């Protein structure tokens, strides 16, 4: 912040440095004014440092952002993203205005060179380099011939200008950051001066929590003395019962019975012919594809499949079927199914590995391959002999010698069916036994092939019926949810009791914020959150909501206003702190004036040693991170003993056995530069965060979203 203050004091000098650049550059109408402080219309979605942010402008940006991200983000995620961008623009925009930061043509072009825009082929010359003249001409051409593209480009104008200004601003701040040689020397010493200590520790856990009494008024006093640490945003507590729309056992049985009836032939009366017709069932159907079209949720899959591609729970059973045999009905996922074996190909899938020897001119040969066809064949024959030797691992040979893309996988090509590989390769793989190794020539080169495995593939026709809730089940669910809502609305205190009586599960949700959208167990339920924060909704109110796959009956159980947490709400955080303070005081009082041996004896603990401690790594073996203890040791003389120290995990008394000075260096510029680089790397985030924290922001998003 001191750096920022210095920048503000030198505004005049900075304005001269950046050449009085107080305007944005316009390229053929491409870059327009940043329009900070322009006229706003409609209601405001925020007030940032006294400036209204128009809801109309905000909604337009949300719309644009939604089109960019597509369906991958929820509506509130997009709103929050635009919100953060809006705050950033306004907070940093005020700094740009104070410092007179503007962007000229050369700065814009230089900035574009360093971004992804420079990679757009439409902005590049024939050498693939970003060309400012081509860039200008392209945008001008969009304006005349591709209005949609031009409009899309215009939407990024302010973003580009904003990014360029941010880069300028943060670079100016970084220019004011430095580190002296003395700071570098201190940093070096803190990291390299080693301390050996003896210590005794009386852990806080040695005093039971039950022996420390903390009153509500003491918690309230603590919160009052630390108000900044216990601020809270408006929040709500809910509880809900979820009535999930799912099939009943009767629904499942009905679907199972319906699919079972498709198995055998049925007789139906035909009024047009005045006679009974026999309708072929799945068992005897001649046209399986047509039968599935009429009776199944899924089409006939004609692809032959290996066992691993079948449903795991029934794969063994399906593979054991003979042609024409049927298995089912069986449950797979959310459906009941009947499966019929249509055809089987014995050894219809082969797993093979190969070593490819390419030669110059072969199909898809790597340009780096210079060997002749004759040389490739000779090398392949050598590898064939080697591959057939006892003890040779084919995968290692392939990994070290193959020119094919499968080399990193040891030449493994996985499983494949007939017709996938080129004819010569295909014939060798399918016409030879597992374990056979041989040489084959194709247009790609010479292949040393090993047949690794073979498996049957099958063609199976499956009737599938999704298990869904019936209309009767849905109506019953609606009645249950409505009845529960009505009974608990009439008597708000009966929510938990009624749920328990009906054996409904009550799910609590605590401390939801005004802009939350996900509730545990219900995912995206923005409408419930909006209801909870509605000014007319009071604690105890109950409401039923239609949600995906059912209903949620929700009760508002708690309301928290913006401000400082109540002592009840803060107790879970404050109680451990006060207990720790009381325990520390108790331990210090009981051990004051005692030497280390007496403390160890009186408290049934031992004296321990810790070696090579540094201020920058203040972890004491057996005790954990103790920066205050290690820092105390750093300031002590060899042989000195400390008083009682209140640490993180207990009360310590230490003796500095030895402090090893770090070897002196001729120059500490390396460490000074490391400090400078580290500080500069944090500028972008730290400076913006400081400005944002200092800004007065009134958030009204919950009113509109």
XYZ file of C-alpha atoms in Angstrom:
705
model
C 0.000 0.000 0.000
C 2.961 2.324 0.648
C 4.003 1.787 -2.981
C 0.538 2.742 -4.150
C 0.668 5.890 -2.032
C 3.990 6.873 -3.610
C 2.480 6.356 -7.065
C -0.430 8.607 -6.205
C 1.930 11.326 -4.938
C 3.839 11.217 -8.222
C 0.843 11.345 -10.537
C 2.263 14.264 -12.550
C 5.557 12.490 -13.203
C 3.784 9.282 -14.184
C 1.535 11.140 -16.613
C 4.645 12.574 -18.301
C 6.257 9.116 -18.375
C 3.368 7.568 -20.258
C 3.221 10.483 -22.677
C -0.076 12.023 -21.570
C -1.826 8.903 -22.974
C -5.335 9.781 -21.777
C -7.287 8.218 -24.605
C -7.864 4.738 -25.980
C -6.618 3.987 -29.479
C -9.123 3.276 -32.251
C -8.112 1.030 -35.180
C -10.606 1.438 -38.039
C -13.320 1.661 -35.404
C -12.003 -1.451 -33.687
C -10.958 0.008 -30.337
C -13.478 2.327 -28.714
C -13.561 4.397 -25.562
C -13.505 2.522 -22.281
C -16.565 4.606 -21.381
C -15.898 4.672 -17.646
C -18.526 6.709 -15.847
C -20.870 6.697 -18.833
C -24.587 7.178 -18.379
C -26.266 4.246 -16.651
C -29.901 3.304 -17.167
C -32.266 1.188 -15.108
C -31.674 -0.147 -11.596
C -28.204 -0.796 -10.244
C -26.871 -4.254 -9.487
C -24.069 -2.784 -7.388
C -22.611 0.412 -6.012
C -18.803 0.422 -6.117
C -17.085 3.341 -4.405
C -20.209 5.427 -4.900
C -20.640 4.526 -8.594
C -23.774 2.661 -9.718
C -23.380 -0.419 -11.904
C -26.393 -0.634 -14.225
C -28.309 -3.911 -14.147
C -28.947 -3.495 -17.878
C -25.226 -3.349 -18.664
C -24.533 -6.176 -16.227
C -27.168 -8.424 -17.796
C -25.738 -7.774 -21.250
C -22.302 -8.879 -20.061
C -23.808 -11.984 -18.429
C -25.522 -12.819 -21.712
C -22.263 -12.444 -23.637
C -20.341 -14.529 -21.099
C -23.024 -17.249 -21.193
C -22.617 -17.591 -24.947
C -18.873 -17.930 -24.551
C -18.829 -20.600 -21.853
C -21.869 -22.497 -23.166
C -23.638 -25.070 -20.993
C -20.520 -25.991 -19.011
C -21.239 -23.404 -16.298
C -24.405 -22.727 -14.319
C -26.142 -19.370 -14.585
C -24.885 -18.262 -11.158
C -21.322 -19.265 -12.006
C -21.499 -16.958 -15.022
C -23.066 -14.178 -12.926
C -20.286 -14.514 -10.342
C -17.622 -14.456 -13.039
C -19.054 -11.268 -14.552
C -19.377 -9.810 -11.035
C -15.675 -10.314 -10.324
C -14.779 -8.787 -13.697
C -17.048 -5.812 -12.973
C -15.441 -5.140 -9.602
C -11.992 -5.478 -11.158
C -12.808 -3.028 -13.959
C -14.250 -0.447 -11.573
C -11.634 -0.725 -8.831
C -8.649 -0.688 -11.196
C -10.377 1.807 -13.503
C -10.275 4.398 -10.734
C -6.507 3.839 -10.443
C -6.051 4.189 -14.204
C -7.949 7.471 -14.139
C -5.974 8.842 -11.162
C -2.662 7.956 -12.799
C -3.642 8.956 -16.325
C -2.998 5.496 -17.748
C -4.045 5.252 -21.377
C -3.173 3.014 -24.296
C -1.666 4.147 -27.586
C -1.310 2.323 -30.890
C 2.182 0.955 -30.275
C 1.223 -0.285 -26.810
C -1.851 -2.071 -28.164
C 0.109 -3.786 -30.914
C 2.897 -4.758 -28.504
C 0.306 -6.163 -26.127
C -1.390 -8.186 -28.873
C 1.953 -9.722 -29.817
C 2.164 -11.302 -26.342
C -1.364 -12.740 -26.254
C -3.322 -15.520 -27.932
C -4.656 -13.029 -30.463
C -1.253 -13.110 -32.163
C -1.809 -16.829 -32.873
C -4.928 -16.150 -34.958
C -3.955 -17.175 -38.533
C -6.099 -14.311 -39.868
C -3.709 -11.849 -38.194
C -0.512 -13.507 -39.441
C 1.644 -13.077 -42.534
C 2.856 -15.885 -44.781
C 5.678 -16.628 -42.319
C 3.179 -17.229 -39.515
C 4.096 -14.007 -37.713
C 1.623 -11.503 -36.259
C 1.351 -8.556 -38.667
C -0.272 -5.321 -37.380
C -1.275 -4.239 -40.900
C -2.953 -7.576 -41.652
C -4.678 -7.371 -38.260
C -6.120 -3.935 -39.065
C -7.187 -5.002 -42.546
C -8.823 -8.199 -41.257
C -10.937 -6.341 -38.710
C -11.900 -3.736 -41.315
C -12.917 -6.574 -43.650
C -15.065 -8.147 -40.900
C -16.875 -4.857 -40.486
C -17.931 -4.845 -44.143
C -18.284 -8.528 -44.998
C -18.840 -10.384 -41.708
C -20.913 -8.263 -39.299
C -21.386 -11.155 -36.852
C -17.623 -11.687 -36.583
C -17.109 -7.939 -36.278
C -19.685 -7.690 -33.474
C -17.987 -10.571 -31.669
C -14.686 -8.743 -31.991
C -16.175 -5.526 -30.637
C -17.218 -7.415 -27.504
C -13.565 -8.102 -26.742
C -12.392 -4.512 -27.255
C -12.783 -3.343 -23.688
C -11.254 -6.575 -22.422
C -8.145 -6.012 -24.522
C -7.843 -2.389 -23.421
C -8.436 -3.399 -19.786
C -5.747 -6.095 -19.937
C -3.268 -3.710 -21.577
C -3.922 -1.043 -18.943
C -3.579 -3.598 -16.154
C -0.259 -4.705 -17.565
C 0.965 -1.107 -17.643
C -0.317 -0.389 -14.133
C 1.130 -3.485 -12.492
C 4.465 -2.991 -14.263
C 4.604 0.518 -12.792
C 3.969 -0.872 -9.309
C 6.604 -3.571 -9.807
C 9.086 -0.861 -10.821
C 8.812 0.519 -7.298
C 9.645 -2.803 -5.650
C 13.139 -3.613 -4.524
C 15.187 -5.277 -1.809
C 18.420 -4.047 -0.215
C 21.543 -6.116 0.290
C 20.876 -5.982 4.039
C 17.440 -7.513 3.484
C 19.051 -10.172 1.318
C 21.615 -10.882 4.058
C 18.895 -11.228 6.698
C 16.883 -13.565 4.477
C 19.999 -15.678 3.937
C 20.687 -15.873 7.674
C 17.122 -16.774 8.609
C 17.290 -19.697 6.208
C 20.807 -20.903 6.996
C 21.628 -20.176 10.644
C 21.003 -23.455 12.502
C 19.986 -23.858 16.134
C 20.210 -26.877 18.418
C 17.912 -26.679 21.433
C 16.893 -28.641 24.479
C 13.261 -28.217 25.406
C 10.547 -29.348 27.729
C 6.938 -29.052 26.631
C 3.769 -29.304 28.711
C 1.078 -29.955 26.093
C -2.302 -28.250 26.347
C -3.892 -31.689 25.973
C -2.559 -32.567 29.446
C -5.407 -30.470 30.878
C -8.865 -31.918 30.075
C -11.276 -29.532 28.330
C -13.896 -30.407 30.923
C -11.848 -28.678 33.629
C -11.939 -25.321 31.834
C -15.201 -23.439 32.349
C -16.065 -20.736 29.820
C -19.269 -18.740 30.211
C -21.454 -17.300 27.466
C -20.631 -13.783 28.602
C -16.899 -14.511 28.284
C -17.430 -15.730 24.724
C -19.491 -12.604 24.011
C -16.728 -10.382 25.443
C -14.112 -12.139 23.302
C -16.177 -11.675 20.147
C -16.750 -8.020 21.041
C -12.987 -7.501 21.427
C -12.292 -9.204 18.063
C -15.174 -7.971 15.931
C -13.171 -7.886 12.707
C -12.414 -11.596 13.003
C -16.025 -12.618 13.542
C -17.902 -10.718 10.874
C -20.629 -12.629 9.059
C -22.586 -12.203 5.851
C -26.352 -12.640 5.817
C -27.088 -16.376 6.004
C -29.954 -18.793 6.455
C -30.469 -22.249 7.933
C -32.873 -24.688 6.280
C -34.154 -28.182 6.724
C -35.962 -30.147 4.068
C -37.572 -33.438 3.229
C -36.935 -34.729 -0.277
C -39.726 -36.682 -1.962
C -37.870 -38.406 -4.771
C -39.788 -39.455 -7.842
C -38.574 -43.014 -8.279
C -40.206 -46.303 -9.279
C -41.881 -48.330 -6.553
C -41.390 -52.058 -6.149
C -44.782 -52.516 -7.862
C -43.548 -50.390 -10.804
C -40.452 -52.557 -11.151
C -42.482 -55.754 -11.078
C -44.910 -54.379 -13.645
C -42.081 -53.553 -16.066
C -40.452 -56.924 -15.422
C -43.768 -58.704 -16.162
C -44.316 -56.619 -19.310
C -40.904 -57.483 -20.723
C -41.371 -61.172 -19.795
C -44.587 -61.302 -21.842
C -42.592 -60.310 -24.934
C -40.657 -63.566 -24.766
C -43.245 -65.969 -26.173
C -45.814 -65.870 -28.953
C -49.226 -64.367 -28.195
C -52.606 -64.720 -29.873
C -54.571 -61.563 -30.639
C -57.991 -61.140 -32.232
C -57.920 -59.242 -35.560
C -61.246 -57.447 -36.029
C -60.520 -56.731 -39.697
C -60.092 -60.394 -40.593
C -62.388 -61.690 -37.838
C -59.837 -64.237 -36.716
C -57.063 -64.759 -34.191
C -53.519 -63.885 -35.265
C -50.361 -65.327 -33.742
C -47.904 -62.551 -32.837
C -44.368 -63.901 -32.715
C -42.504 -63.243 -29.475
C -38.829 -62.484 -29.016
C -37.960 -66.171 -28.962
C -39.354 -66.830 -32.453
C -39.105 -63.396 -34.101
C -37.733 -63.597 -37.638
C -36.897 -59.903 -37.965
C -35.159 -59.091 -34.680
C -34.430 -55.503 -35.685
C -38.086 -54.748 -36.396
C -39.153 -56.499 -33.187
C -36.826 -54.316 -31.117
C -38.009 -51.186 -32.933
C -41.566 -51.975 -31.778
C -40.879 -53.236 -28.275
C -37.580 -51.919 -26.922
C -36.239 -48.587 -25.711
C -33.028 -49.335 -27.608
C -32.334 -50.366 -31.215
C -30.729 -53.604 -32.383
C -26.946 -53.260 -32.087
C -25.497 -55.347 -34.936
C -21.873 -54.945 -33.820
C -20.110 -58.094 -32.623
C -18.738 -57.608 -29.114
C -16.159 -59.263 -26.919
C -16.915 -60.281 -23.353
C -15.336 -57.134 -21.888
C -17.797 -54.974 -23.835
C -20.863 -56.674 -22.347
C -22.486 -55.641 -19.033
C -20.063 -56.891 -16.367
C -22.730 -58.403 -14.124
C -24.051 -60.740 -16.860
C -21.091 -61.018 -19.245
C -20.225 -64.607 -18.289
C -23.845 -65.712 -18.647
C -24.337 -64.009 -22.019
C -21.101 -65.450 -23.427
C -22.214 -68.960 -22.420
C -25.483 -68.765 -24.425
C -25.889 -70.816 -27.560
C -27.159 -69.203 -30.751
C -30.907 -68.590 -30.346
C -30.836 -68.904 -26.561
C -32.248 -66.126 -24.365
C -31.317 -64.839 -20.922
C -33.563 -62.695 -18.748
C -35.323 -60.719 -17.722
C -32.428 -59.251 -15.749
C -31.811 -55.850 -14.241
C -28.982 -53.770 -15.670
C -28.635 -50.239 -14.374
C -32.028 -48.579 -14.558
C -33.591 -51.023 -17.008
C -34.947 -54.549 -17.275
C -33.571 -56.503 -20.213
C -33.955 -59.685 -22.262
C -30.914 -60.734 -24.299
C -30.791 -63.216 -27.190
C -27.688 -64.703 -28.772
C -27.947 -63.994 -32.509
C -24.518 -65.093 -33.752
C -21.054 -66.001 -32.532
C -17.631 -65.722 -34.201
C -15.087 -68.070 -32.692
C -11.734 -66.293 -32.272
C -13.363 -63.286 -33.903
C -11.077 -60.819 -32.136
C -7.281 -60.922 -32.047
C -4.792 -59.161 -29.817
C -1.437 -58.605 -31.492
C 1.834 -56.730 -31.098
C 4.265 -55.745 -33.819
C 7.639 -54.226 -34.599
C 7.421 -51.984 -37.679
C 10.447 -51.386 -39.878
C 9.743 -48.430 -42.173
C 11.739 -47.421 -45.236
C 11.957 -44.256 -47.314
C 8.886 -44.066 -49.547
C 6.682 -46.426 -47.497
C 3.136 -45.277 -46.704
C 3.115 -42.812 -43.767
C 6.829 -43.332 -43.211
C 8.470 -40.911 -40.828
C 10.419 -38.279 -42.853
C 13.470 -39.040 -40.687
C 13.581 -42.645 -41.943
C 16.287 -42.936 -44.630
C 16.822 -46.714 -44.832
C 16.044 -48.458 -48.133
C 13.415 -51.150 -48.543
C 16.119 -53.793 -48.673
C 17.721 -52.491 -45.477
C 14.334 -52.441 -43.728
C 13.655 -56.048 -44.730
C 17.097 -57.166 -43.554
C 16.650 -55.433 -40.215
C 13.152 -56.932 -39.807
C 14.541 -60.440 -40.425
C 17.213 -59.870 -37.776
C 14.547 -58.786 -35.296
C 12.387 -61.819 -36.210
C 15.234 -64.156 -35.299
C 15.837 -62.228 -32.064
C 12.105 -62.222 -31.157
C 11.887 -66.001 -31.469
C 14.769 -66.601 -29.053
C 13.899 -68.054 -25.666
C 13.692 -65.495 -22.881
C 13.399 -62.471 -25.160
C 10.611 -60.066 -24.109
C 8.808 -59.024 -27.300
C 7.470 -55.786 -25.806
C 10.984 -54.617 -24.900
C 12.238 -55.443 -28.381
C 9.362 -53.462 -29.908
C 9.881 -50.520 -27.566
C 13.545 -50.268 -28.547
C 13.267 -50.910 -32.295
C 9.799 -50.264 -33.760
C 9.141 -47.252 -35.997
C 5.394 -47.486 -35.350
C 3.380 -45.211 -33.010
C 2.712 -48.237 -30.781
C 6.406 -48.510 -29.842
C 5.992 -46.775 -26.428
C 3.354 -49.417 -25.598
C 5.708 -52.238 -26.499
C 4.108 -52.602 -29.947
C 0.722 -53.518 -28.399
C -2.120 -52.946 -30.887
C -4.859 -54.179 -28.582
C -7.786 -56.314 -29.757
C -9.214 -55.914 -33.271
C -11.704 -57.746 -35.470
C -11.442 -58.860 -39.090
C -11.160 -56.101 -41.635
C -9.637 -53.525 -39.317
C -6.009 -54.130 -40.339
C -4.619 -54.197 -43.879
C -5.198 -57.600 -45.568
C -1.675 -58.991 -45.125
C -1.575 -58.130 -41.424
C -5.178 -59.283 -40.933
C -4.560 -62.687 -42.547
C -1.481 -63.414 -40.461
C -3.178 -62.448 -37.187
C -6.349 -64.478 -37.770
C -4.769 -67.490 -39.506
C -2.118 -68.241 -36.879
C -2.254 -69.589 -33.358
C -1.670 -67.535 -30.207
C 2.073 -67.151 -29.584
C 3.041 -67.300 -33.277
C 5.687 -64.774 -34.367
C 6.208 -64.034 -38.054
C 7.195 -61.468 -40.686
C 4.700 -59.689 -42.966
C 5.211 -56.990 -45.595
C 2.595 -54.242 -46.102
C 2.598 -50.809 -47.734
C 3.677 -49.421 -44.347
C 6.867 -51.479 -44.182
C 7.916 -54.806 -42.699
C 6.128 -56.068 -39.586
C 7.407 -58.576 -37.069
C 4.068 -59.711 -35.621
C 3.270 -61.631 -32.471
C -0.246 -63.047 -31.949
C -0.890 -62.356 -28.245
C -4.450 -63.565 -27.705
C -7.755 -64.491 -29.356
C -11.318 -64.283 -28.097
C -14.834 -64.974 -29.305
C -17.111 -62.121 -30.273
C -20.892 -62.297 -30.187
C -23.859 -60.494 -31.666
C -26.595 -60.069 -29.088
C -30.057 -58.552 -29.447
C -31.384 -56.969 -26.267
C -34.869 -55.769 -25.403
C -34.552 -52.949 -22.886
C -37.278 -51.249 -20.865
C -36.375 -48.339 -18.582
C -37.651 -48.685 -15.023
C -39.679 -45.517 -14.467
C -42.239 -44.413 -11.923
C -45.835 -45.067 -12.915
C -48.494 -42.364 -12.960
C -49.979 -43.907 -9.825
C -46.623 -43.672 -8.012
C -46.137 -40.067 -9.138
C -49.608 -39.108 -7.927
C -49.025 -40.811 -4.575
C -45.728 -38.956 -4.162
C -47.398 -35.615 -4.925
C -50.113 -36.360 -2.371
C -47.521 -37.226 0.296
C -45.488 -34.072 -0.328
C -48.581 -31.825 -0.398
C -50.013 -33.356 2.768
C -46.691 -32.945 4.592
C -46.459 -29.325 3.459
C -50.003 -28.508 4.591
C -49.661 -30.187 7.990
C -46.334 -28.538 8.787
C -47.508 -25.134 7.518
C -50.440 -25.226 9.921
C -48.115 -26.174 12.791
C -44.570 -24.975 12.047
C -43.135 -26.719 15.117
C -44.356 -30.084 13.812
C -41.865 -30.355 10.912
C -39.391 -32.739 12.579
C -42.079 -34.588 14.563
C -44.231 -35.219 11.468
C -41.193 -36.318 9.463
C -40.198 -38.755 12.193
C -43.747 -40.125 12.402
C -43.883 -40.706 8.625
C -40.257 -41.961 8.587
C -39.157 -39.170 6.248
C -35.480 -38.147 6.312
C -34.955 -34.528 7.422
C -31.808 -32.968 5.958
C -30.429 -29.768 7.548
C -28.514 -27.163 5.517
C -26.722 -24.499 7.557
C -25.404 -21.037 6.767
C -26.356 -20.773 3.105
C -25.492 -17.398 1.552
C -27.739 -15.154 -0.523
C -25.939 -16.051 -3.759
C -25.581 -19.791 -3.189
C -27.287 -22.097 -5.644
C -26.318 -25.627 -4.634
C -27.912 -27.340 -1.649
C -26.441 -30.660 -0.430
C -28.564 -33.471 -1.802
C -30.502 -31.189 -4.180
C -27.734 -29.582 -6.287
C -28.821 -26.442 -8.166
C -31.873 -25.030 -6.380
C -31.528 -21.270 -6.726
C -35.300 -20.808 -6.260
C -35.128 -22.272 -2.746
C -32.290 -19.919 -1.774
C -34.201 -16.917 -3.152
C -37.272 -17.902 -1.123
C -35.170 -18.241 2.040
C -33.821 -14.705 1.611
C -37.133 -13.158 0.572
C -38.107 -10.396 2.971
C -41.532 -11.968 3.468
C -40.145 -15.377 4.496
C -39.896 -15.815 8.248
C -38.190 -18.418 10.410
C -40.538 -21.393 10.681
C -42.138 -20.881 7.254
C -42.603 -23.992 5.094
C -42.880 -24.278 1.307
C -43.008 -27.100 -1.242
C -40.805 -26.825 -4.336
C -40.996 -28.807 -7.556
C -37.499 -30.032 -8.362
C -36.000 -32.487 -10.802
C -37.309 -35.965 -10.017
C -39.620 -34.969 -7.199
C -40.437 -32.386 -4.571
C -38.685 -30.740 -1.637
C -40.660 -29.475 1.355
C -38.414 -26.833 2.933
C -38.539 -25.041 6.266
C -36.540 -21.913 7.154
C -34.997 -22.645 10.558
C -32.527 -19.821 11.091
C -31.719 -16.303 9.912
C -28.445 -14.417 10.388
C -28.099 -10.708 9.726
C -24.969 -9.073 8.335
C -22.590 -7.933 11.058
C -20.814 -9.561 13.984
C -21.596 -13.156 14.869
C -23.637 -13.808 17.990
C -21.854 -15.468 20.900
C -23.861 -18.660 20.268
C -22.804 -18.828 16.620
C -19.198 -17.911 17.392
C -18.828 -20.294 20.342
C -17.633 -23.217 18.207
C -14.734 -21.003 17.014
C -14.044 -19.023 20.172
C -14.331 -21.760 22.795
C -11.098 -23.607 21.735
C -9.182 -20.285 21.711
C -10.255 -19.283 25.213
C -9.634 -22.807 26.519
C -6.130 -22.731 25.070
C -5.429 -19.350 26.691
C -6.718 -20.593 30.060
C -4.675 -23.789 29.818
C -1.545 -21.795 28.944
C -2.104 -19.488 31.943
C -2.683 -22.480 34.217
C 0.480 -24.271 33.039
C 2.596 -21.116 33.304
C 1.286 -20.382 36.809
C 1.999 -23.946 37.991
C 5.544 -24.026 36.570
C 6.769 -20.468 37.103
C 10.330 -20.340 38.468
C 11.022 -24.046 37.914
C 13.963 -25.374 35.931
C 13.522 -27.722 32.981
C 14.144 -30.913 34.978
C 11.573 -30.000 37.600
C 8.987 -29.074 34.974
C 9.570 -32.413 33.244
C 9.275 -34.343 36.512
C 6.217 -32.491 37.831
C 4.315 -32.847 34.560
C 5.351 -36.396 33.628
C 7.018 -35.245 30.392
C 10.581 -35.600 29.169
C 13.289 -33.195 28.078
C 13.819 -33.456 24.321
C 16.391 -32.306 21.785
C 15.853 -30.647 18.415
C 18.656 -29.978 15.952
C 19.271 -27.739 12.928
C 16.201 -25.562 13.426
C 15.882 -22.430 11.293
C 13.556 -19.458 11.540
C 12.320 -20.139 8.021
C 11.512 -23.770 8.869
C 10.259 -23.530 12.463
C 9.122 -27.146 12.857
C 10.190 -28.915 16.039
C 10.221 -32.727 15.684
C 7.627 -34.214 18.009
C 5.892 -30.871 18.570
C 5.033 -29.499 15.137
C 5.190 -25.936 13.819
C 6.295 -23.585 16.603
C 7.444 -20.262 15.085
C 7.301 -18.339 18.405
C 9.479 -20.930 20.138
C 12.062 -21.052 17.326
C 11.992 -17.261 17.005
C 12.699 -16.959 20.732
C 15.659 -19.320 20.380
C 17.047 -17.199 17.513
C 17.329 -14.218 19.809
C 19.079 -16.103 22.622
C 22.771 -16.580 23.350
C 24.419 -20.016 23.445
C 23.772 -21.711 26.784
C 20.918 -19.354 27.725
C 17.602 -20.652 29.055
C 14.275 -19.037 28.225
C 11.289 -18.311 30.367
C 8.017 -20.154 29.800
C 6.852 -19.712 26.183
C 3.248 -20.033 25.067
C 3.480 -22.097 21.862
C 0.987 -23.591 19.436
C 0.753 -27.010 21.066
C 1.846 -26.353 24.616
C 3.972 -24.293 26.987
C 7.736 -24.583 26.357
C 10.916 -23.865 28.245
C 14.044 -24.072 26.093
C 17.825 -23.942 26.317
C 19.848 -22.861 23.282
C 22.559 -25.524 23.126
C 24.292 -24.163 20.043
C 23.694 -21.650 17.291
C 25.703 -22.213 14.109
C 26.272 -19.013 12.187
C 25.732 -19.165 8.441
C 28.954 -18.792 6.420
C 29.437 -15.178 5.361
C 29.120 -14.397 1.673
C 30.985 -11.754 -0.314
C 27.732 -10.499 -1.787
C 24.059 -10.992 -0.923
C 22.668 -9.686 -4.205
C 21.350 -13.132 -5.197
C 19.178 -13.256 -2.076
C 18.116 -9.630 -2.471
C 17.094 -10.349 -6.060
C 15.142 -13.418 -4.924
C 13.216 -11.258 -2.445
C 12.539 -8.690 -5.156
C 11.377 -11.338 -7.647
C 9.169 -13.001 -5.043
C 7.550 -9.681 -4.087
C 7.044 -8.713 -7.738
C 5.362 -12.046 -8.498
C 2.731 -11.238 -5.868
C 1.986 -7.731 -7.103
C -0.854 -8.520 -9.512
C -2.811 -10.449 -6.905
C -1.839 -8.576 -3.752
C -2.353 -5.055 -5.089
C -5.748 -5.870 -6.581
C -6.838 -7.687 -3.419
C -5.815 -4.693 -1.290
C -7.728 -2.291 -3.541
C -10.782 -4.554 -3.550
C -10.738 -4.907 0.253
C -10.495 -1.133 0.634
C -13.351 -0.474 -1.811
C -16.899 0.157 -0.644
C -19.001 -2.400 -2.507
C -22.740 -2.745 -2.168
C -23.817 -6.074 -3.688
C -27.397 -6.243 -4.989
C -27.092 -9.379 -7.126
C -29.472 -11.365 -4.966
C -32.247 -8.924 -5.948
C -31.958 -9.847 -9.612
C -30.636 -13.442 -9.695
